[in-house]
Coordinates of C-alpha atoms in Angstrom, one line a residue:
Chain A
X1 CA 16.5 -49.0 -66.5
X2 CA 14.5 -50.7 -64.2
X3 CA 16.5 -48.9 -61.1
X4 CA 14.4 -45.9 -62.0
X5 CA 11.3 -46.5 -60.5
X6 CA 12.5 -48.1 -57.7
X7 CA 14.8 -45.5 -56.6
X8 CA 11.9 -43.0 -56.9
X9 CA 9.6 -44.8 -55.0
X10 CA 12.4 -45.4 -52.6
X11 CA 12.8 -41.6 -52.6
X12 CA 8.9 -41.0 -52.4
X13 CA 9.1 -43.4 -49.2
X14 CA 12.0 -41.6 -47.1
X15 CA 10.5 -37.9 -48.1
X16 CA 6.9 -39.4 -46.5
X17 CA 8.9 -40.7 -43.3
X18 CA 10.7 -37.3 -43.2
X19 CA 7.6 -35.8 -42.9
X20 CA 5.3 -37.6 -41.2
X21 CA 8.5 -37.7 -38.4
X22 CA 8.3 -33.7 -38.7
X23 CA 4.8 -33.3 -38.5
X24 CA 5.3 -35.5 -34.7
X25 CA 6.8 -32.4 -33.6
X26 CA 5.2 -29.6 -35.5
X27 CA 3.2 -27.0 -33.8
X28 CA -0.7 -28.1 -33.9
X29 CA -1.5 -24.6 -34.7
X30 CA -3.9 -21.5 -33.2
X31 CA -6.6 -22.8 -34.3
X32 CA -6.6 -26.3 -33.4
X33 CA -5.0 -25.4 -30.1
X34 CA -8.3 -22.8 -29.5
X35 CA -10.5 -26.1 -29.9
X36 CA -8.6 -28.0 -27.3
X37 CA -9.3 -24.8 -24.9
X38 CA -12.7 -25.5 -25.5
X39 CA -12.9 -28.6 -25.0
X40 CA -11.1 -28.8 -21.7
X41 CA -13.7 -25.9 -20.4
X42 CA -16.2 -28.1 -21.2
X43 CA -18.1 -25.1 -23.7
X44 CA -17.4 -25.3 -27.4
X45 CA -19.0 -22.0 -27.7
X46 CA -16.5 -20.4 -24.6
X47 CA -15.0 -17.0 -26.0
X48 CA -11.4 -17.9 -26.5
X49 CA -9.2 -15.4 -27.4
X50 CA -5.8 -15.8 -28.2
X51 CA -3.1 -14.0 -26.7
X52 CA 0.7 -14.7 -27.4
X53 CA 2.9 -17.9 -27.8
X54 CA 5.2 -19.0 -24.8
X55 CA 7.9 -20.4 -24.8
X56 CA 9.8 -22.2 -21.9
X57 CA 12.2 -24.5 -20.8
X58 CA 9.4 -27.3 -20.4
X59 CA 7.5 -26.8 -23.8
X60 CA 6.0 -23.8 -25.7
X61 CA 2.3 -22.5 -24.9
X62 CA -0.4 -21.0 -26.6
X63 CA -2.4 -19.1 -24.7
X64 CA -5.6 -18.0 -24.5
X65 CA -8.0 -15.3 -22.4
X66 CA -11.3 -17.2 -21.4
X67 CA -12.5 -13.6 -20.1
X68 CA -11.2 -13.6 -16.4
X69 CA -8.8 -16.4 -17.0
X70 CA -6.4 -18.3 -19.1
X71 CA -5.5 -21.4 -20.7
X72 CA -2.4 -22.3 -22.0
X73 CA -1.9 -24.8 -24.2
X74 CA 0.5 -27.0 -25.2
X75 CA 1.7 -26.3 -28.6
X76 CA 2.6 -29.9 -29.6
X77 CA 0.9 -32.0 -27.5
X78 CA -2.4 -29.8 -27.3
X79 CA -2.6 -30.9 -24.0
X80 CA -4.4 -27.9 -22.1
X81 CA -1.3 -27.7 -19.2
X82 CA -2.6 -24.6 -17.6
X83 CA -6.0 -22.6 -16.4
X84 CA -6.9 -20.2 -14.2
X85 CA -10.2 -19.0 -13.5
X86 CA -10.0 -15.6 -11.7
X87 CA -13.6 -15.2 -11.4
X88 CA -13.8 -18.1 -9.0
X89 CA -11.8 -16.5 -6.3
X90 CA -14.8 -14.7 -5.6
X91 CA -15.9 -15.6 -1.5
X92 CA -13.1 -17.5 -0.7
X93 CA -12.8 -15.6 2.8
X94 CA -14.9 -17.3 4.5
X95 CA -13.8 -21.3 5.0
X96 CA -17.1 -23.6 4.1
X97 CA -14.8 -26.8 2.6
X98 CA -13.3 -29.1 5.0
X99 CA -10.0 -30.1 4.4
X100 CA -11.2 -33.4 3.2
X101 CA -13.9 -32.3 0.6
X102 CA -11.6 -29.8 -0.9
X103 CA -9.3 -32.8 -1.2
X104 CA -11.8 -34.8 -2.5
X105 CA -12.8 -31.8 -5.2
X106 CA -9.4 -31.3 -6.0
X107 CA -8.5 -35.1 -7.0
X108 CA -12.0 -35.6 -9.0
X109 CA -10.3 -32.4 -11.5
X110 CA -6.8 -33.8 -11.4
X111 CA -8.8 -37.0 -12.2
X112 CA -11.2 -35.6 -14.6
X113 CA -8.4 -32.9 -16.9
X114 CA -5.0 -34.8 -16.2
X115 CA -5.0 -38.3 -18.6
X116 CA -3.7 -41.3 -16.4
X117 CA -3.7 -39.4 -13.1
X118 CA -4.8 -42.4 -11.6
X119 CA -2.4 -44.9 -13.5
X120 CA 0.8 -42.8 -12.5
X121 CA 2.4 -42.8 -9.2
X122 CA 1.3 -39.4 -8.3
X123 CA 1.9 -38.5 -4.9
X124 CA 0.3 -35.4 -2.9
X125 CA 3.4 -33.7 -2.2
X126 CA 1.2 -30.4 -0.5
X127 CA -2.0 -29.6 1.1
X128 CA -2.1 -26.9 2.6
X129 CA -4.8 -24.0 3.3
X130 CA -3.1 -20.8 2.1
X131 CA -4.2 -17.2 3.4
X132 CA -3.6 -14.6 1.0
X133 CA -4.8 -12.0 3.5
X134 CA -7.9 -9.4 2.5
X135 CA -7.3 -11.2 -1.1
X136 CA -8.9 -14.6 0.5
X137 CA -7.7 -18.5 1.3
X138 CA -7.1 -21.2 -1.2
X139 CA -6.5 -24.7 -0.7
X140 CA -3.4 -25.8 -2.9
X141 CA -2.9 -29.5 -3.9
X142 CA 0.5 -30.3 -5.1
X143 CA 1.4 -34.2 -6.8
X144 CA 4.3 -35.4 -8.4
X145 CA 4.9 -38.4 -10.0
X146 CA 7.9 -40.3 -8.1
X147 CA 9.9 -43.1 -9.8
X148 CA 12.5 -44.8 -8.0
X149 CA 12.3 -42.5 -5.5
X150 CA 12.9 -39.8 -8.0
X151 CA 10.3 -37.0 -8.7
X152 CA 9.4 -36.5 -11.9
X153 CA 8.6 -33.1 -13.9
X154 CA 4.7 -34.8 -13.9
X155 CA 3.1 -32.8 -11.8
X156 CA -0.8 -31.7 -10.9
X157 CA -1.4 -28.6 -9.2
X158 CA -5.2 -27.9 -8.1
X159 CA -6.1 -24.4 -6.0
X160 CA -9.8 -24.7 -4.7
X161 CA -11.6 -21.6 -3.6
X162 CA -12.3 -22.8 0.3
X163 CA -15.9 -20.8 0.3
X164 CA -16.7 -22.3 -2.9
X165 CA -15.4 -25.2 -3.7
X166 CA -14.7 -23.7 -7.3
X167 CA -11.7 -24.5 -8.9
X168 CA -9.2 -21.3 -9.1
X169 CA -6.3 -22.8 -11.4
X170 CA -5.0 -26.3 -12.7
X171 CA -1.6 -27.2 -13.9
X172 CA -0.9 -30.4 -15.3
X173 CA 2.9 -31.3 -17.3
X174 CA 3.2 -35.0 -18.4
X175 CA 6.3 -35.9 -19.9
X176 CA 8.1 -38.9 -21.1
X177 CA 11.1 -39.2 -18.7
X178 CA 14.1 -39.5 -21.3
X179 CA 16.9 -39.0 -18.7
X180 CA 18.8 -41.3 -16.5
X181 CA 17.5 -41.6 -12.9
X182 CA 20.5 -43.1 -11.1
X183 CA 22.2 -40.1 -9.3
X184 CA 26.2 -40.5 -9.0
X185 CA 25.9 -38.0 -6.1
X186 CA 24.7 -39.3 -3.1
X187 CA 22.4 -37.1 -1.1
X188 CA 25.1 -36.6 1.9
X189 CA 27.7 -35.5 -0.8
X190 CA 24.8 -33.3 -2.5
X191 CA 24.7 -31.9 0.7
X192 CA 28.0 -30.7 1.1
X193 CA 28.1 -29.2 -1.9
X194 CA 25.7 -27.2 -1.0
X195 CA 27.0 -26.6 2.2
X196 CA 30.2 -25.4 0.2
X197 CA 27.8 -22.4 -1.6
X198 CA 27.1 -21.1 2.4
X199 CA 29.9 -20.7 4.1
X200 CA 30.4 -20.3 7.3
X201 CA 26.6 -20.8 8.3
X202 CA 25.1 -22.4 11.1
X203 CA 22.8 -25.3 9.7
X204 CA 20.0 -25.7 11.2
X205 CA 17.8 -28.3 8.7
X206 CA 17.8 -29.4 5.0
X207 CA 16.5 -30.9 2.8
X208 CA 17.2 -33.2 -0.3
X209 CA 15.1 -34.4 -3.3
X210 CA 15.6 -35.6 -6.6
X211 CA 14.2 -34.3 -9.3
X212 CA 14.0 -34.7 -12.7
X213 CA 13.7 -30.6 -13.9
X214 CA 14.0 -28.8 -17.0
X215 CA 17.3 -26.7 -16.4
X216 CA 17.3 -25.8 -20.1
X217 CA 14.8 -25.9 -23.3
X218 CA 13.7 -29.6 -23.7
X219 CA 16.2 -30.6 -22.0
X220 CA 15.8 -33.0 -18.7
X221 CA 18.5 -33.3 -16.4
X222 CA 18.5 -35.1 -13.2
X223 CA 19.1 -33.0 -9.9
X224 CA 19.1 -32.9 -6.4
X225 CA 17.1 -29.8 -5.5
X226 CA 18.2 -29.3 -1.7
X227 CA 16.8 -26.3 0.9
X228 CA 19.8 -25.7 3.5
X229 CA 18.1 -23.0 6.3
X230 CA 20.7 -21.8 8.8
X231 CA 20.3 -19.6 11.5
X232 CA 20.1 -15.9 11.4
X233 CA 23.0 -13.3 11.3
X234 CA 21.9 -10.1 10.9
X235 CA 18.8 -10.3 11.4
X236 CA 18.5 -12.1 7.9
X237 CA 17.8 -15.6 7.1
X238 CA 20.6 -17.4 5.7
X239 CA 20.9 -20.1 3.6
X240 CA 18.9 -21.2 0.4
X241 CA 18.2 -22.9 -2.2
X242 CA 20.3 -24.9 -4.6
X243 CA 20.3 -27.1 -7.7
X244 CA 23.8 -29.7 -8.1
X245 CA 23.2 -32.0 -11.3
X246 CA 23.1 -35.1 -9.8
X247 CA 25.2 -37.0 -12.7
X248 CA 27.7 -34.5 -13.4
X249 CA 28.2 -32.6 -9.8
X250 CA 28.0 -28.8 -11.4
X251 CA 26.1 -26.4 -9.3
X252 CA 23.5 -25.3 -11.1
X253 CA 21.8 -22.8 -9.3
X254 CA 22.3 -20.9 -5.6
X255 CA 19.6 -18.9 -4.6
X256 CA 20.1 -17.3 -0.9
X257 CA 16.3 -16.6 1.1
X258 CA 15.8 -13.0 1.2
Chain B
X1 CA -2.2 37.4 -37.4
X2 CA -2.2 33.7 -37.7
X3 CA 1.3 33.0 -37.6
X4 CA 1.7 34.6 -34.3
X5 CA -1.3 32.8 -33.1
X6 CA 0.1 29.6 -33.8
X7 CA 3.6 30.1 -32.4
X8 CA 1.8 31.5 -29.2
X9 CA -0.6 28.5 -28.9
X10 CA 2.6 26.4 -29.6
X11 CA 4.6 27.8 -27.0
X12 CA 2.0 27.2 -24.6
X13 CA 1.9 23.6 -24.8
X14 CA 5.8 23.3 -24.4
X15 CA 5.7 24.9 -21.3
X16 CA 1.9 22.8 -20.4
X17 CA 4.8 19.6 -21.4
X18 CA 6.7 19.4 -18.8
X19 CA 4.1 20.1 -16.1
X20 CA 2.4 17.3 -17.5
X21 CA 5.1 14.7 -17.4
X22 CA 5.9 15.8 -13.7
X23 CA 2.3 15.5 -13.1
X24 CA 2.3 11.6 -13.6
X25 CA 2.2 9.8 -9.9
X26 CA 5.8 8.8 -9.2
X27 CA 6.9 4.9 -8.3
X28 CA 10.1 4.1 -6.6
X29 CA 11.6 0.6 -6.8
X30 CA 14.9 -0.9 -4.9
X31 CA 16.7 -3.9 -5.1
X32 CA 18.6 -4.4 -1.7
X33 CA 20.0 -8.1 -2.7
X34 CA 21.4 -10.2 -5.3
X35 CA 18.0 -9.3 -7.0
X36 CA 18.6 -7.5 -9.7
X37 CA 17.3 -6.6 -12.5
X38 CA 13.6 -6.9 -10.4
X39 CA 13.7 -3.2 -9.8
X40 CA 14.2 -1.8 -13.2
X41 CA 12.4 -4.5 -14.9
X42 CA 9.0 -2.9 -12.2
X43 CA 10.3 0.7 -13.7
X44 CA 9.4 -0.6 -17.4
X45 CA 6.3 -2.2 -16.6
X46 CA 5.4 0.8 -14.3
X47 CA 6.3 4.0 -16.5
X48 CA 4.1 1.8 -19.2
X49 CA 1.1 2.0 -17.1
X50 CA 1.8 6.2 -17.1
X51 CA 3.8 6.1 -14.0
X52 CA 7.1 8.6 -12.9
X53 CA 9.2 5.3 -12.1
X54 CA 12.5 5.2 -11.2
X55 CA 14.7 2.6 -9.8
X56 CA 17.9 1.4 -7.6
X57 CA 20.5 -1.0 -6.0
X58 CA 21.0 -0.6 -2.8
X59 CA 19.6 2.6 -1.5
X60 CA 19.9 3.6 2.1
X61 CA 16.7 3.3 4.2
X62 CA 16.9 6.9 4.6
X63 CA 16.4 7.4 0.8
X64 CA 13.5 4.9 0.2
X65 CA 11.9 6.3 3.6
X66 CA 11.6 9.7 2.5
X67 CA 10.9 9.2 -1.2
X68 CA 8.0 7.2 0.2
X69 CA 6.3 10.2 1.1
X70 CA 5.9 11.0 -2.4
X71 CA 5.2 7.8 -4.1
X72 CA 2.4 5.9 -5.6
X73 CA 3.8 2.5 -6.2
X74 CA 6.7 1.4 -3.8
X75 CA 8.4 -1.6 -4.6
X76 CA 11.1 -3.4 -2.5
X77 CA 13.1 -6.9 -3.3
X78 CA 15.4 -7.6 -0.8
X79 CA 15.7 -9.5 3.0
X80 CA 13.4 -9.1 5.3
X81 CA 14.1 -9.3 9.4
X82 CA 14.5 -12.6 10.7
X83 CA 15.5 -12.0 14.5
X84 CA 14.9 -15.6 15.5
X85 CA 11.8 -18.2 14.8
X86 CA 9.7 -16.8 17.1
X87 CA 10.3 -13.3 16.1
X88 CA 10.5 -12.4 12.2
X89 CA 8.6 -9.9 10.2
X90 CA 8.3 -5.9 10.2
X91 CA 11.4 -5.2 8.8
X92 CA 13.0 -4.9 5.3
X93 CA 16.6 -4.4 5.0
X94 CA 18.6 -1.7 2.8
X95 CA 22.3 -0.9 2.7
X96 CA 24.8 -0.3 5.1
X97 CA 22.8 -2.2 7.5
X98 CA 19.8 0.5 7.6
X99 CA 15.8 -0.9 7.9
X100 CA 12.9 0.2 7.0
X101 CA 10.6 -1.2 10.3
X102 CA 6.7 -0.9 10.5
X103 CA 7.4 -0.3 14.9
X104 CA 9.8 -1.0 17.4
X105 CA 9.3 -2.5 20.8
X106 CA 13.0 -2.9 22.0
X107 CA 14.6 -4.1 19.0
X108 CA 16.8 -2.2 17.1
X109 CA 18.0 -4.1 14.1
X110 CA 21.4 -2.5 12.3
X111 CA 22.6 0.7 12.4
X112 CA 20.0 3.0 11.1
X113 CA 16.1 2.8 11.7
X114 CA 13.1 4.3 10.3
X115 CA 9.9 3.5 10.8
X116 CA 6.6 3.6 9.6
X117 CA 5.0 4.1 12.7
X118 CA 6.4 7.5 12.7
X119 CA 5.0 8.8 9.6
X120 CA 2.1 10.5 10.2
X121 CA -0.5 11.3 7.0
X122 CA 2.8 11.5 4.6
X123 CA 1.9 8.0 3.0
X124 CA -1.6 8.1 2.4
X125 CA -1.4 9.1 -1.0
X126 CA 0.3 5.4 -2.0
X127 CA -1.7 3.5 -4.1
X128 CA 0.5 0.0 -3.6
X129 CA 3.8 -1.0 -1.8
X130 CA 5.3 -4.2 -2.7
X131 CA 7.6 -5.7 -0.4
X132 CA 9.2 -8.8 -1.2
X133 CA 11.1 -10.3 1.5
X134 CA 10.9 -12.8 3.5
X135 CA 7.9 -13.1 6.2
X136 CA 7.1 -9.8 5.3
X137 CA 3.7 -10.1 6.3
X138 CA 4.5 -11.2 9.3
X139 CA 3.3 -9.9 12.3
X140 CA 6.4 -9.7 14.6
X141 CA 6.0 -8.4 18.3
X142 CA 9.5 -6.9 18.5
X143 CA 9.1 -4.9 15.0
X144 CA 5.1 -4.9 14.4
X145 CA 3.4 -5.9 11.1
X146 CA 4.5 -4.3 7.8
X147 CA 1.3 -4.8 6.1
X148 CA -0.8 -3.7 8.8
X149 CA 1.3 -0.4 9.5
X150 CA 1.1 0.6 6.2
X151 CA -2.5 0.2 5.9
X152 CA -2.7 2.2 9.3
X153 CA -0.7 4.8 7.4
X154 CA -3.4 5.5 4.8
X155 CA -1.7 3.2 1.8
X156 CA -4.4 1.8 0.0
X157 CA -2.7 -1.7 -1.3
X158 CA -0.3 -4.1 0.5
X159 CA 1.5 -7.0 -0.3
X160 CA 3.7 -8.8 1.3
X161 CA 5.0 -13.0 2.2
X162 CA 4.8 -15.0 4.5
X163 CA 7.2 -17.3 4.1
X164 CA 10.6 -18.0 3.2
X165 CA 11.2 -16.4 -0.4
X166 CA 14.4 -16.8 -2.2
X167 CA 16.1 -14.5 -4.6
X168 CA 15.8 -16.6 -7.8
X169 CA 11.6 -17.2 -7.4
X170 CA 11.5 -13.9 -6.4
X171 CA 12.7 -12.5 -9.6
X172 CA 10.5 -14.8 -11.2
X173 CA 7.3 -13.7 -9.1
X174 CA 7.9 -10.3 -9.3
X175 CA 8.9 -10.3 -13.3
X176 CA 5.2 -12.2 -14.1
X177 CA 3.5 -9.9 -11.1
X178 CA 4.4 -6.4 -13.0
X179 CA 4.0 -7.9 -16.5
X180 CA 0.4 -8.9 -15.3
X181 CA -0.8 -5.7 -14.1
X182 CA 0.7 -4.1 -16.9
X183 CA -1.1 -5.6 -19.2
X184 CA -4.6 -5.1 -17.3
X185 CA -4.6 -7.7 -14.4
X186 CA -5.7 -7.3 -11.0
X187 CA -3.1 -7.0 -7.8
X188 CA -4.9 -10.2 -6.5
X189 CA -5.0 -12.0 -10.2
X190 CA -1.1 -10.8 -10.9
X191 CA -0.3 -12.1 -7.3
X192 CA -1.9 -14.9 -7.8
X193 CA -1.2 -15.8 -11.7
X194 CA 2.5 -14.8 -11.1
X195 CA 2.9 -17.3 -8.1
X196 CA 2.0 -19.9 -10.9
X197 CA 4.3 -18.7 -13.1
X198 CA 7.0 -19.6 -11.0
X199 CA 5.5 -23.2 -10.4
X200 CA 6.6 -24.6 -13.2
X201 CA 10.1 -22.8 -14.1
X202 CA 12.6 -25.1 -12.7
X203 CA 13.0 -26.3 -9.6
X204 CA 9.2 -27.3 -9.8
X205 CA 7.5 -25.6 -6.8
X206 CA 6.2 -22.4 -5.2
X207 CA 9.4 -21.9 -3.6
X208 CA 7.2 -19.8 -0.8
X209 CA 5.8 -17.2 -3.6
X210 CA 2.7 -18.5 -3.1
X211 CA 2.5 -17.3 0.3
X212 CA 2.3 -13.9 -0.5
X213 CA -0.7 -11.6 1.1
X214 CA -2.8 -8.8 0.2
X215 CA -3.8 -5.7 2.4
X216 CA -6.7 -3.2 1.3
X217 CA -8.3 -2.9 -2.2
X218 CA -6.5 -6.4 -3.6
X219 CA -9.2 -6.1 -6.7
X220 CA -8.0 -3.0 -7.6
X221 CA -6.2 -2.3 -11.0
X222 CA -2.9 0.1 -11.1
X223 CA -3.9 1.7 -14.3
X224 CA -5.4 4.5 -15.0
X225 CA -1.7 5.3 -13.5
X226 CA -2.8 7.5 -9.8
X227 CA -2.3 8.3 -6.5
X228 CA -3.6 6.1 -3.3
X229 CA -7.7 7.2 -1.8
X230 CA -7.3 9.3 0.9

């Protein structure tokens, strides 16, 4: 009779594990999640209001008005992945940042919001100075994480108002990498198949990167993202944009330029 | 006594109905490219704001031109002119090889033309045109500026890209843009806010949405559903 106890407790054990390996993945809640808003804005008394539940192909957001802004958060993590701040596009016509201290400004943020920005092989991908006409200028930083010459879907994004020096938005994603980062396309035979979705073009540059992307719902797959321009017919650009699974060789996405 | 009183005051506001409905500022969207569903998905968005939308695939330039006149909101997803490097910008292309050009200063893209230029006060009633193409921002010195003609015109909102847009983030931008000033954004935030959007949808990256520029009153919201300033 002794077998009794010890297959309840045995039973009491794997029913804790069960959960405790469910609860890994359950969503952290509104509430919680509203906290985490806060304490990324730096104000636990911010008005954060909540506003709908997101879900994409890299994770599922809550997200939040700040009152001329958002935050989206992540719903597992409660990593705060996303903010904008449209108040602070205010005066960004006239260009009072430098190049270098909007650089500066936008690493300190990465630095300050993005945990281990400085510990992971982020590289700045884009600076640029973007006009957006009457609307104003903003400079956009771009990183990406790059592992064996592969770029990851860990990314910071950081748009400074160039008048300012405010922040306008912020996107950080920080993943785990759980897919295989040995392409069996090369880039020249990634290429062609993309050469193959525009026929009869005249090519007159491309491009070729590998990148780890979220072509479905939690799901990494490793591609080569390639740009193919060719000259005009028409009048109209031609070429585009397209995705090749760099494992399997499938096509997964042709997108001509307007 | 009353019963006739209440059919009369009935049969007043049927026929008050209909003027009513017509009376809501109208919006005309087009996509000239692989790009649907953009143009009815700006329709949805649009009519819930209290606009007259409507929408299309492939309309003729001469269609979109003189609907134009009458519109509030014109929205267009589609290619824009590329002549060469040194000369893209001022056009947006419809079917059967027809354009839609802000000028003309010797060239004469396809096989039908309308320009902008030409209007003379018929668009100043429109509130915002849309047009996503490629460099449609641009300044071109064989086809003018888009953006600038239609200010010149009396529109009171432009927006436009300059840069190289493809059909797949341009869905995306223009899905998040109309969704956004639906639901009480700005035309600069829900430019803006939508070019993020896109960021992080796969492939990672702007993809050129976030070149995108703003003519007139960009802090301007499109509801109350109205005309243009003039």
């Amino acid at each position: 009779m002794k077998w009794i106890p010890i297959t309840a407790i045995i039973c009491i054990v794997i029913a804790v594990s069960v959960a405790a390996a469910a609860g890994i993945n359950a969503p952290i809640g509104v509430d919680t999640a509203k906290e985490k808003a806060q304490d990324f804005l730096n104000a636990p008394d911010a008005t954060v209001q909540y506003q709908k539940t997101e879900r994409l192909n890299q994770g599922e957001y809550y997200v939040f008005g700040i009152g001329g802004g958002q935050v989206y958060v992540n719903a597992h993590t409660g990593a705060v992945e996303r903010a904008t701040f449209d108040s602070a596009r205010k005066d960004s016509h006239e260009i009072r940042l430098d190049q270098a201290a909007a650089e500066a400004a936008a690493r300190a943020y990465a630095e300050e919001k993005y945990s281990g920005f400085a510990e992971k092989s982020m590289r700045l991908i884009e600076s640029n100075l973007v006009s957006h006409g009457d609307a104003g200028s903003e400079y956009l930083y771009i990183w990406r994480e790059e592992k064996n010459g592969v770029l990851t879907p860990n990314t910071v994004v950081v748009n400074v108002n160039p008048g300012t020096g405010e922040i306008v938005s912020y996107i950080g994603i920080r993943r785990e990498i759980k897919c295989p980062l040995e392409p069996a396309l090369s880039r020249d035979e990634a290429l062609k198949v993309a050469a193959g979705e525009f026929p009869g073009i005249r090519v007159t540059g491309a491009t070729a990167d590998l990148s780890v992307e979220y072509t479905r719902p939690d799901a990494q797959t490793l591609t080569w993202v390639v740009t193919m321009k060719g000259e005009p017919e028409g009048d109209v650009l031609q070429g585009g944009l397209v995705v090749i699974d760099a494992r399997a060789g499938e096509v997964l996405m042709v997108s001509p330029y307007l | 006594m009353k019963r006739w009183l209440c059919m009369l005051a009935a049969l007043f506001l049927l026929a008050a109905l209909p003027a009513a409905v017509s009376a809501a500022p109208p919006a005309h969207n087009y996509d000239c490219s692989d790009t649907t569903p953009t143009a009815y998905d700006a329709q949805v968005d649009q009519a819930a704001m209290g606009y007259s939308s409507s929408s299309s695939m492939n309309a003729h330039a001469s269609t979109a031109y003189s609907t134009f006149r009458s519109d509030a909101i014109f929205f267009f997803n589609g290619h824009g002119l590329y002549y060469d490097d040194s000369h893209k910008g001022g056009g947006i292309k419809f079917s059967s090889e027809s354009w839609i050009l802000a000028d003309t200063d010797g060239h004469y893209p396809g096989n039908d033309q309308y320009y902008i230029a030409d209007y003379g006060t018929d668009i100043r009633d429109v509130l915002l045109a849309v047009y996503l193409a490629c460099y449609s921002s641009h300044d071109n010195q064989y086809n003018g500026d888009l953006l600038q003609q239609t200010m010149n015109k009396g529109a009171d909102i432009c927006l436009g890209f300059d840069g190289e847009v493809e059909v797949e983030n341009g869905k995306c931008w223009s899905g998040n843009f109309w969704d956004r000033v639906r639901n009480g954004e700005t035309v600069a935030s829900a430019a803006s806010n939508a070019k993020d959007d896109c960021y992080w949808h796969w492939p990672i990256g702007y993809w050129g949405v976030d070149t995108y520029e703003i003519s007139g009153s960009y802090n301007s919201y499109l509801t109350p559903a109205r005309y243009g300033i003039y």
